[in-house]
CSV table of C-alpha atoms in Angstrom, one decimal:
chain,number,residue,atom,x,y,z
A,21,MET,CA,13.7,8.2,8.9
A,22,SER,CA,13.6,10.7,6.4
A,23,ALA,CA,12.0,13.1,6.6
A,24,ARG,CA,9.7,12.2,3.7
A,25,ALA,CA,9.6,8.6,5.6
A,26,GLU,CA,7.2,10.8,8.3
A,27,GLN,CA,5.3,12.9,5.9
A,28,VAL,CA,4.5,9.9,4.6
A,29,VAL,CA,3.5,8.0,7.8
A,30,ALA,CA,1.4,11.3,9.1
A,31,ALA,CA,0.1,11.5,5.6
A,32,ALA,CA,-1.3,7.4,6.5
A,33,ARG,CA,-2.6,8.3,9.7
A,34,GLY,CA,-4.5,10.8,9.1
A,35,TRP,CA,-6.4,8.0,6.7
A,36,LEU,CA,-6.6,6.2,10.0
A,37,GLY,CA,-10.9,5.5,10.0
A,38,THR,CA,-10.8,5.8,6.8
A,39,PRO,CA,-13.8,3.5,5.7
A,40,TYR,CA,-13.5,0.8,3.4
A,41,ARG,CA,-14.6,1.5,0.1
A,42,HIS,CA,-13.8,0.0,-3.3
A,43,GLN,CA,-12.1,1.6,-5.6
A,44,ALA,CA,-12.5,4.7,-3.6
A,45,ALA,CA,-9.2,6.9,-2.6
A,46,CYS,CA,-10.9,9.6,-0.3
A,47,ARG,CA,-10.2,11.0,2.8
A,48,GLY,CA,-13.1,10.2,5.9
A,49,ALA,CA,-15.5,9.4,2.9
A,50,GLY,CA,-13.7,6.1,1.7
A,51,CYS,CA,-11.1,3.3,0.2
A,52,ASP,CA,-9.2,0.5,-0.5
A,53,CYS,CA,-5.5,0.1,0.7
A,54,LEU,CA,-5.0,0.8,-3.4
A,55,GLY,CA,-7.3,4.1,-2.4
A,56,LEU,CA,-5.0,4.9,0.6
A,57,VAL,CA,-1.4,4.8,-0.6
A,58,ARG,CA,-3.0,6.7,-3.5
A,59,GLY,CA,-4.3,10.1,-0.7
A,60,VAL,CA,-0.9,9.2,0.5
A,61,TRP,CA,1.1,10.3,-2.8
A,62,ARG,CA,-1.7,13.2,-3.1
A,63,GLU,CA,-0.7,14.9,0.3
A,64,VAL,CA,2.8,14.3,-0.7
A,65,MET,CA,4.1,14.2,-3.6
A,66,GLY,CA,1.0,16.5,-5.8
A,67,GLU,CA,-1.5,14.8,-9.1
A,68,GLU,CA,-1.1,11.6,-9.0
A,69,PRO,CA,1.5,10.1,-12.2
A,70,GLU,CA,-1.6,8.0,-13.6
A,71,ARG,CA,-5.2,6.5,-12.8
A,72,PRO,CA,-5.7,2.8,-12.5
A,73,PRO,CA,-8.3,1.1,-14.4
A,74,ALA,CA,-11.2,0.1,-12.8
A,75,TYR,CA,-10.6,-3.6,-11.6
A,76,SER,CA,-12.8,-6.1,-9.8
A,77,MET,CA,-11.8,-7.0,-5.7
A,78,ASP,CA,-10.0,-10.5,-7.4
A,79,TRP,CA,-7.6,-7.7,-9.1
A,80,SER,CA,-5.4,-9.7,-12.1
A,81,GLU,CA,-5.9,-13.5,-10.2
A,82,PRO,CA,-7.6,-14.7,-13.0
A,83,ALA,CA,-5.1,-14.1,-15.5
A,84,ARG,CA,-1.5,-14.3,-13.0
A,85,ASP,CA,-1.5,-11.2,-14.0
A,86,GLU,CA,1.0,-8.8,-11.9
A,87,ALA,CA,-1.0,-5.3,-12.7
A,88,LEU,CA,-0.6,-3.8,-8.8
A,89,TRP,CA,3.4,-5.0,-8.9
A,90,ARG,CA,4.4,-3.5,-12.4
A,91,ALA,CA,2.6,-0.2,-12.0
A,92,ALA,CA,3.9,0.2,-7.8
A,93,ALA,CA,7.7,-0.3,-10.0
A,94,ARG,CA,5.9,2.4,-12.4
A,95,HIS,CA,6.2,5.0,-9.5
A,96,LEU,CA,7.6,3.9,-6.8
A,97,VAL,CA,11.2,3.4,-5.7
A,98,ALA,CA,11.9,-0.8,-5.6
A,99,ARG,CA,13.6,-1.6,-2.2
A,100,PRO,CA,15.4,-5.3,-0.7
A,101,LEU,CA,12.5,-7.3,1.4
A,102,GLY,CA,14.7,-7.7,4.4
A,103,ALA,CA,15.2,-3.3,4.4
A,104,GLU,CA,12.0,-2.4,6.8
A,105,ALA,CA,12.1,1.2,6.9
A,106,ALA,CA,8.9,3.4,8.3
A,107,GLY,CA,7.5,5.2,5.4
A,108,ASP,CA,8.3,1.6,2.2
A,109,VAL,CA,5.7,1.1,0.8
A,110,ILE,CA,4.6,-3.6,0.9
A,111,LEU,CA,3.0,-5.0,-1.4
A,112,PHE,CA,1.0,-8.3,0.3
A,113,ARG,CA,-0.2,-11.8,-2.2
A,114,MET,CA,-2.9,-12.8,0.7
A,115,ARG,CA,-2.6,-16.6,-0.7
A,116,ASP,CA,0.6,-19.0,-1.8
A,117,GLY,CA,0.4,-18.9,-6.0
A,118,GLY,CA,-1.7,-16.1,-6.0
A,119,VAL,CA,-0.7,-12.4,-7.4
A,120,ALA,CA,0.6,-9.3,-5.5
A,121,LYS,CA,-3.0,-7.2,-4.9
A,122,HIS,CA,-2.9,-6.1,-1.1
A,123,LEU,CA,-1.1,-3.5,0.0
A,124,GLY,CA,-0.2,-1.4,3.1
A,125,ILE,CA,2.6,1.4,4.6
A,126,VAL,CA,5.2,0.7,7.2
A,127,ALA,CA,4.2,3.0,10.2
A,128,GLN,CA,7.0,1.5,12.5
A,129,ALA,CA,10.3,-0.5,11.4
A,130,GLY,CA,11.9,-2.9,13.7
A,131,PRO,CA,10.1,-4.8,17.4
A,132,GLY,CA,7.1,-4.1,16.9
A,133,ALA,CA,6.7,-3.4,13.7
A,134,ARG,CA,3.3,-2.6,12.7
A,135,PHE,CA,2.0,-0.9,9.3
A,136,ILE,CA,-1.0,1.4,7.3
A,137,HIS,CA,-3.6,-0.6,5.6
A,138,ALA,CA,-7.4,-0.6,4.1
A,139,TYR,CA,-8.6,-3.8,4.9
A,140,ALA,CA,-12.3,-4.6,3.8
A,141,GLY,CA,-14.8,-4.6,6.9
A,142,HIS,CA,-12.2,-2.5,9.1
A,143,GLY,CA,-11.6,0.4,7.2
A,144,VAL,CA,-8.3,2.3,7.5
A,145,VAL,CA,-6.1,0.2,10.4
A,146,GLU,CA,-3.0,0.3,11.9
A,147,THR,CA,-1.9,-3.2,13.2
A,148,THR,CA,1.2,-5.1,14.3
A,149,LEU,CA,3.4,-6.6,11.4
A,150,SER,CA,2.8,-10.1,12.7
A,151,ALA,CA,4.9,-13.6,11.5
A,152,PRO,CA,1.0,-13.3,9.0
A,153,TRP,CA,1.4,-10.6,7.2
A,154,ARG,CA,5.2,-10.6,7.2
A,155,ARG,CA,5.2,-13.8,5.4
A,156,ARG,CA,2.7,-11.7,2.6
A,157,ILE,CA,5.5,-9.9,2.3
A,158,ALA,CA,6.5,-9.8,-2.7
A,159,ALA,CA,7.6,-7.0,-2.6
A,160,ARG,CA,8.8,-3.5,-1.1
A,161,PHE,CA,9.1,0.6,-2.5
A,162,ALA,CA,9.4,4.0,-1.2
A,163,PHE,CA,8.0,7.1,-2.4
A,164,PRO,CA,10.7,9.5,-4.3
A,165,GLU,CA,12.3,11.8,-2.4
A,166,GLU,CA,12.1,14.1,-6.0
A,167,ARG,CA,9.2,14.1,-8.2
């Protein structure tokens, strides 16, 4: 695991137990899945490169706009779907044909893979990257090595 990946995983684990709060990004007080990634970015990379506009719980599903994917591609490094590594940011489609609108951070790759995410009703948790989660992965990114 690279030094950057170790930093990302350690920072993400520091958010475990943070309650779920839509559009929030404050460790210990509340965050959603994007807020978790934003908070980890601030801890590892420094100032956020952009602030997201207000967004609804359905993201941009009615317009079928892949806004979250485009934002991730602007600031993170795209990786092949099959090249799983700790520290990766994974983007999920929560239903077939829907836009990608959920994010997580891979905490452990390979057998027994796990990821950290903020999930409504659960807060920030570390979860097994099970088959139902894996088949929802739409894209994979890494934090840049340098800013």
